[in-house]
XYZ file of C-alpha atoms in Angstrom:
725
model
C -6.794 -4.524 -19.943
C -4.269 -6.647 -21.478
C -2.724 -10.048 -19.845
C 0.717 -9.274 -19.183
C -0.344 -5.609 -17.832
C 2.184 -4.693 -15.075
C 1.569 -4.124 -11.637
C 3.977 -1.747 -10.210
C 4.296 -1.670 -6.581
C 6.821 0.284 -4.275
C 7.031 -2.433 -1.491
C 9.748 -1.489 0.265
C 10.555 0.763 -1.907
C 12.285 -1.543 -4.174
C 9.306 -0.641 -6.407
C 9.036 -4.610 -8.175
C 7.263 -4.456 -11.069
C 5.934 -7.969 -10.976
C 4.287 -9.671 -14.110
C 0.846 -10.945 -12.841
C -0.989 -13.861 -15.070
C -4.358 -14.163 -15.599
C -4.902 -16.809 -13.011
C -3.412 -15.481 -10.380
C -5.270 -12.383 -8.608
C -5.024 -11.756 -5.045
C -3.621 -13.487 -2.082
C -6.082 -14.195 0.418
C -4.436 -14.473 3.513
C -5.815 -15.392 6.718
C -5.453 -11.584 8.248
C -5.779 -9.573 4.925
C -9.993 -9.878 5.099
C -12.025 -6.662 6.166
C -14.071 -7.643 8.922
C -15.339 -6.455 12.001
C -14.208 -6.778 15.622
C -16.649 -9.866 16.218
C -15.921 -11.456 13.277
C -18.997 -11.126 11.469
C -18.986 -10.772 7.554
C -20.515 -7.283 6.662
C -23.516 -7.761 4.002
C -22.811 -6.899 -0.040
C -23.874 -3.566 -1.500
C -27.328 -3.798 -2.827
C -28.180 -3.325 -5.908
C -29.988 -0.040 -6.733
C -33.444 0.744 -8.903
C -32.729 1.527 -12.409
C -33.827 4.964 -13.948
C -34.129 6.021 -10.006
C -31.338 8.898 -8.728
C -28.338 7.160 -7.695
C -27.395 6.910 -3.671
C -23.841 7.010 -2.721
C -20.796 8.631 -1.748
C -18.318 10.297 -4.079
C -14.709 10.598 -3.409
C -13.453 12.868 -5.914
C -10.247 13.047 -5.339
C -7.840 10.090 -4.407
C -4.397 8.647 -5.108
C -4.780 5.303 -4.920
C -1.350 4.601 -6.432
C 0.448 7.361 -4.973
C 2.923 4.669 -3.960
C 4.630 4.583 -7.785
C 4.837 8.402 -7.507
C 7.615 10.835 -6.407
C 9.777 8.383 -8.061
C 8.305 5.381 -6.128
C 10.079 5.882 -2.317
C 8.027 8.338 -0.762
C 4.987 6.521 -0.272
C 5.052 3.272 1.295
C 2.811 0.109 0.878
C 0.936 -1.040 -1.970
C -3.050 -0.764 -2.512
C -2.599 -4.403 -3.199
C -0.199 -7.510 -3.649
C -0.647 -11.102 -5.737
C 1.229 -12.282 -2.758
C -1.049 -10.739 -0.288
C -1.068 -8.075 2.905
C 2.322 -8.908 4.836
C 3.626 -7.640 1.259
C 1.845 -5.266 0.388
C 1.887 -3.513 3.623
C 5.328 -4.762 4.940
C 7.338 -3.178 8.258
C 8.844 0.265 6.349
C 12.767 0.395 6.943
C 14.665 0.902 3.793
C 16.157 3.638 4.641
C 19.702 3.102 3.096
C 19.054 2.258 -0.225
C 17.891 5.622 -1.517
C 19.650 7.784 -3.691
C 19.667 11.534 -1.781
C 19.928 15.037 -3.115
C 21.329 18.079 -1.943
C 20.388 21.887 -3.160
C 23.773 23.079 -4.724
C 24.791 26.043 -6.920
C 20.680 26.673 -7.768
C 20.638 23.111 -9.119
C 19.623 19.703 -6.877
C 22.934 17.070 -7.559
C 23.050 13.203 -6.090
C 25.048 13.312 -2.769
C 26.096 11.754 0.117
C 24.672 14.827 2.659
C 27.826 16.731 2.727
C 28.122 19.373 5.184
C 27.069 22.239 6.028
C 23.976 20.552 4.594
C 24.152 17.468 6.808
C 21.039 17.885 8.263
C 18.706 19.327 5.512
C 19.222 16.460 3.109
C 16.592 14.262 1.866
C 16.850 10.697 3.071
C 14.830 8.742 6.256
C 12.221 9.428 5.025
C 11.140 6.021 6.025
C 13.403 4.581 8.777
C 13.169 3.465 12.106
C 12.189 5.247 15.164
C 15.127 7.530 16.353
C 16.763 7.364 13.268
C 19.027 11.092 12.108
C 16.938 13.884 11.474
C 15.560 15.074 8.129
C 13.747 17.449 5.973
C 10.508 15.733 8.248
C 11.547 15.851 11.260
C 8.622 17.850 12.657
C 6.364 15.967 10.173
C 6.475 12.252 12.094
C 7.762 10.523 9.122
C 11.292 9.301 10.141
C 10.346 8.953 13.982
C 8.290 6.441 14.216
C 8.208 2.576 14.962
C 8.646 0.048 11.587
C 6.227 -2.414 11.812
C 3.426 -2.460 9.779
C 1.645 -6.098 9.141
C 0.387 -7.463 11.546
C 0.553 -5.150 14.320
C 0.806 -1.688 12.397
C 1.965 -0.216 15.882
C 2.505 3.324 14.580
C 0.830 3.205 10.932
C -1.535 3.943 9.412
C -2.167 6.543 11.174
C -4.643 9.828 10.184
C -1.244 12.683 10.100
C 1.061 9.830 8.710
C 0.690 11.087 4.882
C 3.340 8.888 3.818
C 2.344 5.484 4.491
C -0.557 3.357 2.639
C -3.827 4.309 3.583
C -5.789 2.705 0.513
C -5.595 -1.125 1.307
C -7.542 -2.507 -0.933
C -9.501 -3.879 1.476
C -9.833 -1.247 3.395
C -11.301 0.268 0.380
C -13.978 -2.344 0.443
C -15.071 -1.523 3.980
C -15.566 2.341 2.402
C -17.543 0.875 -0.217
C -19.751 -1.672 1.549
C -20.463 1.566 4.242
C -21.715 3.812 1.006
C -18.768 5.177 -1.247
C -20.222 4.299 -4.956
C -17.904 6.401 -6.891
C -13.861 6.897 -6.892
C -11.891 8.919 -8.474
C -8.463 8.144 -8.991
C -5.835 10.547 -9.931
C -2.503 9.321 -11.545
C -0.206 11.774 -10.005
C 3.256 12.936 -9.501
C 5.979 15.735 -8.117
C 9.470 15.630 -10.365
C 10.887 17.236 -7.359
C 10.204 14.979 -4.759
C 10.718 12.119 -7.424
C 14.549 13.411 -8.533
C 15.104 13.653 -4.204
C 13.500 10.078 -3.845
C 14.185 7.193 -5.682
C 16.164 3.980 -4.739
C 19.839 3.457 -5.332
C 18.969 -0.045 -6.942
C 17.062 -0.378 -9.853
C 13.352 -1.148 -9.742
C 13.349 -4.668 -11.665
C 11.796 -5.735 -15.025
C 11.445 -2.501 -17.409
C 8.093 -2.148 -18.467
C 7.252 -3.831 -22.013
C 4.649 -0.719 -23.170
C 6.726 1.607 -23.504
C 5.028 5.744 -25.004
C 7.136 7.738 -27.407
C 7.353 10.129 -25.242
C 9.224 8.493 -22.107
C 12.365 9.750 -21.413
C 14.939 7.214 -19.882
C 12.271 4.274 -20.134
C 15.030 1.708 -20.015
C 15.526 2.705 -16.429
C 13.109 2.752 -14.159
C 15.056 3.929 -11.592
C 16.304 6.943 -13.341
C 12.777 8.127 -14.783
C 10.768 10.438 -12.607
C 8.718 12.098 -15.170
C 5.348 12.923 -14.608
C 4.125 10.977 -17.744
C 5.690 7.872 -16.791
C 4.591 8.234 -13.264
C 1.035 8.476 -14.620
C 1.628 5.677 -16.995
C 2.634 3.527 -13.989
C -0.377 4.079 -11.875
C -2.920 4.154 -14.939
C -1.600 0.378 -15.456
C -1.761 -0.340 -11.515
C -5.727 0.676 -11.949
C -6.467 -2.172 -14.446
C -4.396 -4.731 -12.931
C -6.683 -4.104 -9.675
C -9.735 -4.307 -11.654
C -8.601 -7.513 -13.353
C -7.350 -8.849 -9.627
C -10.674 -8.199 -7.851
C -12.658 -9.576 -10.682
C -10.876 -13.035 -10.631
C -11.179 -12.522 -6.738
C -15.413 -12.145 -7.511
C -15.781 -14.819 -9.279
C -12.217 -16.662 -10.643
C -12.938 -14.930 -14.176
C -12.291 -11.618 -15.992
C -15.821 -10.489 -16.919
C -15.905 -6.779 -15.024
C -17.992 -8.412 -12.695
C -16.164 -7.400 -9.325
C -17.335 -4.173 -6.893
C -14.120 -2.403 -8.469
C -15.070 -1.303 -11.545
C -13.693 1.511 -13.990
C -15.970 3.284 -15.979
C -15.068 5.599 -18.832
C -18.461 7.106 -19.640
C -21.399 8.945 -17.431
C -23.399 6.156 -18.919
C -21.209 3.194 -17.384
C -20.674 4.803 -14.287
C -24.370 4.983 -13.594
C -25.261 1.261 -14.378
C -22.424 0.667 -12.136
C -23.891 1.712 -9.222
C -27.286 0.599 -10.105
C -25.551 -3.176 -10.282
C -24.160 -2.762 -6.594
C -20.868 -1.816 -7.508
C -18.549 0.970 -7.286
C -17.575 3.251 -10.260
C -13.951 3.961 -10.419
C -12.909 7.298 -12.422
C -9.563 7.844 -13.828
C -7.846 11.118 -13.741
C -4.275 13.432 -14.010
C -2.900 15.724 -11.483
C 0.087 16.211 -12.231
C 2.222 19.078 -12.774
C 3.841 18.924 -16.243
C 1.014 17.348 -18.413
C 2.207 15.937 -21.562
C 5.649 17.085 -20.805
C 4.620 20.916 -21.401
C 6.817 22.711 -18.765
C 6.769 26.489 -19.374
C 9.250 26.089 -22.692
C 8.717 23.319 -23.837
C 9.300 23.374 -27.646
C 7.494 20.027 -28.242
C 4.182 21.443 -26.834
C 2.246 22.239 -29.366
C -1.109 22.363 -30.717
C -0.816 19.256 -32.177
C 0.444 17.534 -29.591
C -1.744 18.644 -26.966
C -4.218 17.100 -28.753
C -3.041 13.741 -30.058
C -2.062 13.114 -25.713
C -5.499 13.913 -24.924
C -7.074 11.318 -26.867
C -4.455 8.665 -26.192
C -4.658 8.942 -22.432
C -8.859 9.349 -23.361
C -8.306 5.842 -24.923
C -6.787 4.844 -21.987
C -9.766 5.624 -19.988
C -9.098 8.536 -18.590
C -11.658 11.511 -18.054
C -10.741 13.891 -15.189
C -7.591 16.099 -15.809
C -5.615 18.738 -13.657
C -4.332 20.988 -16.398
C -2.832 22.340 -13.767
C -0.927 21.521 -9.985
C 1.918 23.061 -8.261
C 3.789 24.272 -10.847
C 3.814 26.607 -13.958
C 3.291 24.924 -17.483
C 2.839 25.968 -20.860
C -1.082 26.271 -20.294
C -0.610 29.222 -17.234
C 0.446 29.960 -13.972
C -0.164 27.835 -10.729
C -1.838 28.954 -7.712
C 0.373 30.644 -5.226
C -0.089 29.116 -1.740
C 3.117 27.277 -0.448
C 6.440 28.370 -0.190
C 7.933 24.971 -0.360
C 6.248 24.938 -3.868
C 8.302 27.808 -4.700
C 11.676 26.215 -4.766
C 9.895 23.225 -6.379
C 8.505 24.991 -9.465
C 12.268 26.879 -9.742
C 13.606 23.698 -9.480
C 11.191 21.747 -11.994
C 11.306 24.652 -15.042
C 14.479 26.514 -14.506
C 12.165 29.779 -13.559
C 10.623 31.694 -10.448
C 7.075 32.400 -9.508
C 6.262 35.560 -10.445
C 3.433 37.335 -7.974
C 1.274 40.475 -7.943
C -1.224 41.800 -6.245
C -4.303 39.603 -6.211
C -6.760 42.763 -6.746
C -9.443 40.411 -4.547
C -10.585 41.482 -0.866
C -10.996 37.916 0.261
C -7.137 37.221 -0.453
C -4.609 37.845 2.490
C -1.337 35.962 2.003
C 1.535 37.849 1.082
C 4.613 36.219 -0.217
C 6.923 38.565 0.265
C 5.970 38.739 4.388
C 6.184 34.759 3.615
C 9.974 35.149 2.505
C 10.505 37.801 5.015
C 9.540 35.292 7.806
C 12.085 32.710 6.498
C 14.631 35.157 6.624
C 14.588 36.537 10.043
C 14.227 32.581 11.449
C 10.131 33.370 12.016
C 8.903 29.769 10.960
C 8.905 26.374 11.635
C 12.065 24.287 10.912
C 10.788 23.144 7.838
C 10.071 26.563 6.508
C 13.546 27.634 7.385
C 15.299 24.675 5.199
C 13.221 25.694 1.949
C 13.816 29.096 3.024
C 17.103 28.646 1.661
C 16.196 27.884 -1.690
C 13.538 30.502 -1.860
C 16.352 32.881 -2.068
C 17.013 30.938 -5.262
C 13.598 30.877 -6.127
C 12.730 34.489 -5.820
C 13.949 37.569 -6.853
C 11.969 39.927 -4.358
C 12.736 43.498 -6.274
C 11.964 42.034 -9.504
C 9.652 39.295 -9.775
C 6.900 40.462 -6.654
C 4.777 43.578 -7.908
C 2.959 44.689 -5.216
C 0.619 48.433 -5.695
C 1.605 51.436 -3.851
C -1.341 51.657 -2.743
C -1.320 48.421 -1.399
C 1.490 47.854 0.642
C 1.377 44.061 2.463
C -1.828 42.812 -0.199
C -2.425 39.503 -1.006
C -0.205 38.102 -3.763
C -0.887 36.232 -6.495
C 0.844 34.232 -9.634
C 1.506 36.864 -12.512
C 0.229 34.126 -15.229
C -2.737 33.091 -16.447
C -4.176 31.031 -19.062
C -1.583 30.978 -21.628
C -1.846 30.014 -25.576
C -1.861 26.470 -25.436
C -3.744 26.001 -22.074
C -6.632 27.862 -24.252
C -6.383 25.131 -26.863
C -5.926 22.390 -23.877
C -9.139 23.312 -22.753
C -11.065 23.802 -26.214
C -9.944 20.454 -26.769
C -11.328 19.646 -23.145
C -14.282 20.275 -23.681
C -14.288 19.238 -27.801
C -13.957 15.847 -26.016
C -16.609 16.066 -23.021
C -13.933 15.232 -20.295
C -13.852 17.012 -16.993
C -11.638 19.969 -16.390
C -10.593 20.435 -12.401
C -9.875 23.952 -11.523
C -8.447 23.616 -8.565
C -4.161 24.816 -8.748
C -4.902 27.381 -11.112
C -3.788 30.716 -10.588
C -6.804 33.453 -9.481
C -5.740 34.710 -12.802
C -6.204 32.106 -14.627
C -9.428 30.409 -13.646
C -11.204 33.676 -14.812
C -10.351 32.627 -18.396
C -11.054 29.302 -17.747
C -14.729 30.494 -16.346
C -14.986 32.570 -19.195
C -14.148 29.756 -21.444
C -16.263 27.771 -19.808
C -19.729 30.110 -19.866
C -18.981 31.160 -24.376
C -16.958 28.482 -25.968
C -19.323 25.743 -26.622
C -23.532 26.295 -27.005
C -24.022 25.089 -23.690
C -22.171 26.198 -20.745
C -19.747 24.085 -20.034
C -19.668 22.529 -16.098
C -16.577 23.061 -13.964
C -15.366 20.908 -11.006
C -13.579 22.190 -7.594
C -12.362 18.642 -6.107
C -10.099 19.948 -3.027
C -10.150 23.785 -2.638
C -10.686 26.220 -0.069
C -13.287 28.996 0.088
C -12.261 32.258 0.672
C -14.991 33.831 1.540
C -15.675 31.613 3.840
C -12.281 31.614 5.588
C -13.059 35.074 5.950
C -15.645 34.668 8.122
C -13.846 32.152 9.923
C -11.103 34.344 11.032
C -14.097 37.206 12.155
C -15.286 34.568 14.490
C -14.811 34.912 18.090
C -13.763 32.117 20.481
C -16.950 31.150 23.493
C -14.936 33.873 26.011
C -15.610 36.498 23.011
C -11.807 36.488 21.949
C -10.243 36.791 18.891
C -9.400 33.538 16.967
C -5.590 32.180 18.110
C -3.132 33.593 15.151
C -2.291 29.742 14.760
C -6.256 29.184 14.214
C -6.387 32.450 11.178
C -6.458 31.232 7.623
C -3.918 32.762 5.083
C -6.283 32.986 2.235
C -4.480 31.981 -0.922
C -5.288 32.524 -4.291
C -5.888 28.455 -3.981
C -9.011 29.501 -1.909
C -12.415 29.724 -4.714
C -13.941 33.182 -4.404
C -17.459 32.960 -3.020
C -18.675 34.638 -6.495
C -16.417 31.814 -8.342
C -18.288 28.738 -6.161
C -21.629 30.659 -7.647
C -20.178 30.394 -11.408
C -19.479 26.516 -11.210
C -23.131 26.211 -9.361
C -24.637 28.288 -12.402
C -22.399 25.973 -15.116
C -23.918 22.658 -13.549
C -20.445 21.897 -11.944
C -18.959 21.126 -8.294
C -17.591 22.161 -5.543
C -16.421 19.327 -2.688
C -16.191 18.645 0.745
C -12.760 19.116 2.003
C -10.897 19.380 5.054
C -9.783 22.588 6.625
C -6.520 23.705 6.005
C -6.203 25.076 9.422
C -6.794 24.524 13.143
C -7.493 21.146 15.011
C -8.584 18.972 11.942
C -11.771 16.415 13.232
C -14.826 15.665 12.175
C -16.497 18.937 13.959
C -14.372 20.807 11.388
C -16.498 19.785 8.786
C -19.116 21.582 9.816
C -18.529 24.939 8.787
C -17.693 24.044 5.271
C -20.491 21.501 4.860
C -22.989 24.469 5.924
C -21.476 26.714 3.652
C -21.119 24.063 0.412
C -24.429 23.209 1.127
C -26.252 26.703 0.951
C -23.999 28.113 -2.166
C -24.343 24.594 -4.073
C -28.272 25.287 -3.717
C -28.475 28.442 -3.926
C -29.690 29.437 -0.543
C -32.857 26.739 -1.504
C -31.980 23.636 0.611
C -35.334 22.009 1.522
C -36.770 23.502 -2.327
C -34.057 21.332 -4.370
C -34.468 18.968 -5.775
C -31.940 17.136 -5.410
C -29.305 18.921 -3.132
C -26.126 17.160 -3.833
C -22.181 17.952 -3.225
C -18.703 15.941 -3.745
C -16.724 14.668 -0.651
C -12.673 14.432 -0.872
C -10.445 12.962 1.248
C -7.104 13.555 -1.047
C -5.477 9.942 -0.126
C -2.123 9.713 -1.391
C -1.751 13.204 -1.794
C 0.548 14.160 1.231
C -2.176 15.340 3.357
C -3.320 14.070 6.832
C -7.213 13.086 7.763
C -9.511 13.799 10.116
C -7.827 13.267 13.820
C -9.633 11.778 16.929
C -12.170 13.849 19.224
C -11.207 11.164 22.072
C -8.121 9.911 23.634
C -8.577 6.308 26.048
C -8.254 6.746 29.545
C -8.994 4.376 32.327
C -10.932 1.808 29.684
C -12.954 4.846 28.230
C -13.176 7.614 26.565
C -12.436 11.050 27.287
C -12.419 14.219 24.867
C -8.912 15.383 23.081
C -8.321 18.624 23.416
C -5.693 18.508 20.333
C -8.582 17.813 18.067
C -11.468 19.661 19.183
C -11.695 23.476 18.385
C -13.200 25.972 20.740
C -15.189 27.550 18.150
C -17.271 24.637 17.395
C -18.437 24.003 21.045
C -21.379 25.610 20.913
C -22.558 23.902 17.528
C -21.601 20.425 18.878
C -22.086 17.579 21.504
C -18.437 16.677 21.742
C -19.324 13.957 24.329
C -21.384 11.799 21.820
C -18.800 8.914 20.014
C -19.530 6.468 17.446
C -20.945 3.349 19.837
C -19.855 0.390 18.140
C -21.646 -1.157 15.959
C -23.319 1.033 14.331
C -25.778 1.550 10.888
C -26.800 4.494 9.055
C -30.783 3.607 9.520
C -31.957 6.046 11.934
C -30.133 9.354 10.041
C -30.331 8.474 6.311
C -33.932 6.416 5.154
C -32.710 6.293 1.799
C -28.771 5.565 2.243
C -27.815 2.463 -0.028
C -26.110 1.325 3.274
C -29.151 1.304 4.954
C -29.182 -2.145 7.140
C -25.657 -2.621 7.355
C -24.173 -3.040 10.332
C -20.336 -2.266 11.268
C -18.063 -3.433 14.477
C -14.789 -2.113 14.972
C -12.637 -1.944 12.073
C -9.770 -5.114 12.080
C -6.809 -5.776 10.170
C -4.002 -8.167 11.517
C -4.034 -7.645 15.280
C -4.863 -4.174 15.590
C -8.215 -3.313 15.986
C -9.405 0.499 14.571
C -11.224 2.276 16.815
C -12.756 5.595 15.104
C -13.243 8.002 18.374
C -9.109 7.164 18.992
C -7.560 6.487 15.877
C -9.857 9.217 13.662
C -9.895 8.570 9.412
C -6.600 6.326 10.280
C -7.349 5.212 6.231
C -9.953 4.415 3.328
C -11.687 1.803 5.867
C -12.819 3.846 7.899
C -15.097 6.208 6.107
C -18.374 5.226 7.135
C -17.052 5.661 11.023
C -16.443 9.254 10.121
C -19.950 9.581 8.240
C -21.699 7.836 11.308
C -19.408 10.369 13.363
C -20.494 13.641 11.001
C -24.153 12.404 11.533
C -24.238 12.379 14.850
C -22.868 16.535 14.997
C -24.829 17.564 12.836
C -27.866 15.345 14.658
C -27.307 17.194 17.609
C -26.498 20.345 15.896
C -29.962 20.587 14.689
C -32.058 20.130 17.557
C -30.048 22.958 18.918
C -31.250 25.445 16.335
C -33.401 28.436 17.156
C -36.789 28.662 15.908
C -36.223 30.966 13.348
C -32.499 30.590 13.014
C -30.766 31.392 9.700
C -29.185 28.086 9.862
C -31.233 24.904 8.149
C -31.283 21.169 9.754
C -28.581 19.422 7.868
C -28.731 15.639 6.972
C -25.973 13.930 5.325
C -28.224 13.647 2.018
C -26.017 15.990 0.266
C -23.179 13.742 0.633
C -25.234 10.484 -0.473
C -26.376 12.158 -3.451
C -22.591 12.948 -4.591
C -22.465 10.540 -7.113
C -25.546 11.062 -8.576
C -24.325 14.787 -8.781
C -20.834 13.917 -10.207
C -22.198 11.621 -12.910
C -24.913 14.646 -13.877
C -21.943 17.015 -14.254
C -20.532 14.243 -16.045
C -23.147 13.839 -18.259
C -23.484 17.836 -19.097
C -19.846 17.812 -20.213
C -20.071 15.289 -22.739
C -23.059 16.412 -24.467
C -22.443 20.462 -24.119
C -21.459 20.744 -27.715
C -24.615 19.499 -28.741
C -27.291 22.383 -28.580
C -30.016 23.367 -30.943
C -32.200 25.851 -29.075
C -28.710 27.368 -27.159
C -30.753 27.172 -23.821
C -28.647 26.173 -20.909
C -29.276 22.492 -21.693
C -27.748 20.158 -24.035
C -30.305 18.355 -26.349
C -29.725 15.275 -24.609
C -30.314 16.746 -21.305
C -33.286 19.290 -21.957
C -36.375 18.613 -22.220
C -38.046 20.230 -25.017
C -35.185 20.165 -27.330
C -35.410 22.697 -30.023
C -37.429 25.103 -27.903
C -35.495 27.788 -25.174
C -36.239 27.240 -21.913
C -33.468 27.589 -19.596
C -36.247 26.944 -16.932
C -36.545 23.334 -18.058
C -40.832 23.923 -16.947
C -42.530 20.405 -16.166
C -45.883 21.621 -14.335
C -47.569 17.954 -15.329
C -44.450 16.097 -14.349
C -44.424 13.994 -17.463
C -40.593 14.916 -18.277
C -41.727 16.983 -21.190
C -41.340 20.472 -20.951
C -43.937 22.811 -20.483
C -43.395 24.330 -23.880
C -43.037 21.463 -25.683
C -46.703 20.120 -24.528
C -48.807 23.865 -25.687
C -50.326 23.115 -28.847
């Protein structure tokens, strides 16, 4: 963007805002390069053939600049810094610089942690090892060594969600290993923002103010979703410019990290050998449209949507964790019940889900909190839930279905319908995740009927109710039922099997995302991978023209990643039982490690990473080994894919003749960039359809004559109907 765009970076949580001049770029410190343990450079990515299906992985759900979200004092470290890695990933110990909050008389109020809530105060998110207990006492935060660069003693880790894992040099290694499209969502949570921000001002005010920003002269006090989005979008453009400068000293949109504003542009970027970046938004109060926001009108929604479209935003979540003016949020987390009340002033209201696959009962969850049958984290939030939820008035359960699953009573609201229709009119990508079940049904109906062509929908990081119900019914190898801790609570967050089918029929995407339960490692992806590929190809994997699914990590989204299947012992590797689920043993070879160096030549012949050799990744003085570190940062994504390929290879070899299961490869994942762009193309042209079939004019092989099947017997690209005399 413009030369004086500001890089907002929450380094040591002072959230310094550093003006970068056109000549600065990124500092090249000796230890900040992405290299392997043999100090051999990794080959640059190859150019792809034009007008051919793209090869490459699409990570369609990340928050690269989440250090600028949540008040700027929650996620430690920057994805880049003009003074280099020693400043971007500095030691994390600034505990005393943060303002803290307590829950007092139904409202968050600033405090110094007065009794009786001294162990429940929101502080010490990032402090030295053995520092006082905090809200995150069981989540490994505030209980670790502070060292960052160069030793990285305690972070990044696969299970440390509040430290930077997307440093740009790590991301570059992922790109060189096959990552070709990245969706970067600007994210926020106002409850966390209100609770975690520095006492001292962040520095200079940002110069480009938005007319609907609140308190924009004091960055330390501005915790709104809109302001967080502004800063993260600015930071993405700044990184693009700096990587350009690092590439050839010119700001020419010629680096490996390039923001794409159309599917055609994304396709050309990937064909040139670079990585396409799509900007998105995932916040609770989009356009500050809280449930009772009077300023949120049809005119303002259209204006704000066009404004963000002009900034390059293309993929949007209408909903996140709270109810807003557009509709109801999915009920899936007890903490979010408190947060919704804190942010909106209103409690969630729940009713019987009326779907047999769901089993999450909010009534039982709240009762468990009251009786102490929960973790320390839930006990703390239980205090808030008492204020947020009136069981007698706000949870409606049919008398015939006592203990039935509970879902949000709020569906699509009138302003939500305006937003969805305007997004369709503008060809923007609509993400279903975080919508209540009731709201999703209304959005499906609009997608199927509003425009002349069915409109594609996306689920970028959801669970799958049908699959999780199947997994709950599985037995251990010893024939015993699964332990309770490994059984899924199936909530309205999870898509039903019918919904996955509808997404497929609309030309949309669902994504491979880690399991929400059990021992998370590469092994645990297997069941979801099989399920998604089967569902998204309609059961015709081997005959599907171009099978593909999405992939999602949710970096920066307060989530853990795949853990290590091994641990180091006596100079070798032994199985790590903490991340090996017994239900997967019969399908997988748990003894197969990722052997370094590795490549993908043997298992993915059409991979764009073909010929690229990877050693162990080194940053500073730390050597990362996926076998014992798991997915500690984004640079280990190629290692995850290699491990995943090993698992699939062993699984395929063990399939019995005639088995209903099909051999799987990495192809559906390496097709994900192409599949995402095809979905985007459908969205952009959906309102132009002269023959009212399932295909818009631009993608129809016989526009003017309805042909849903797109039959093309002679393969000339022209439909059979148009070939007839």
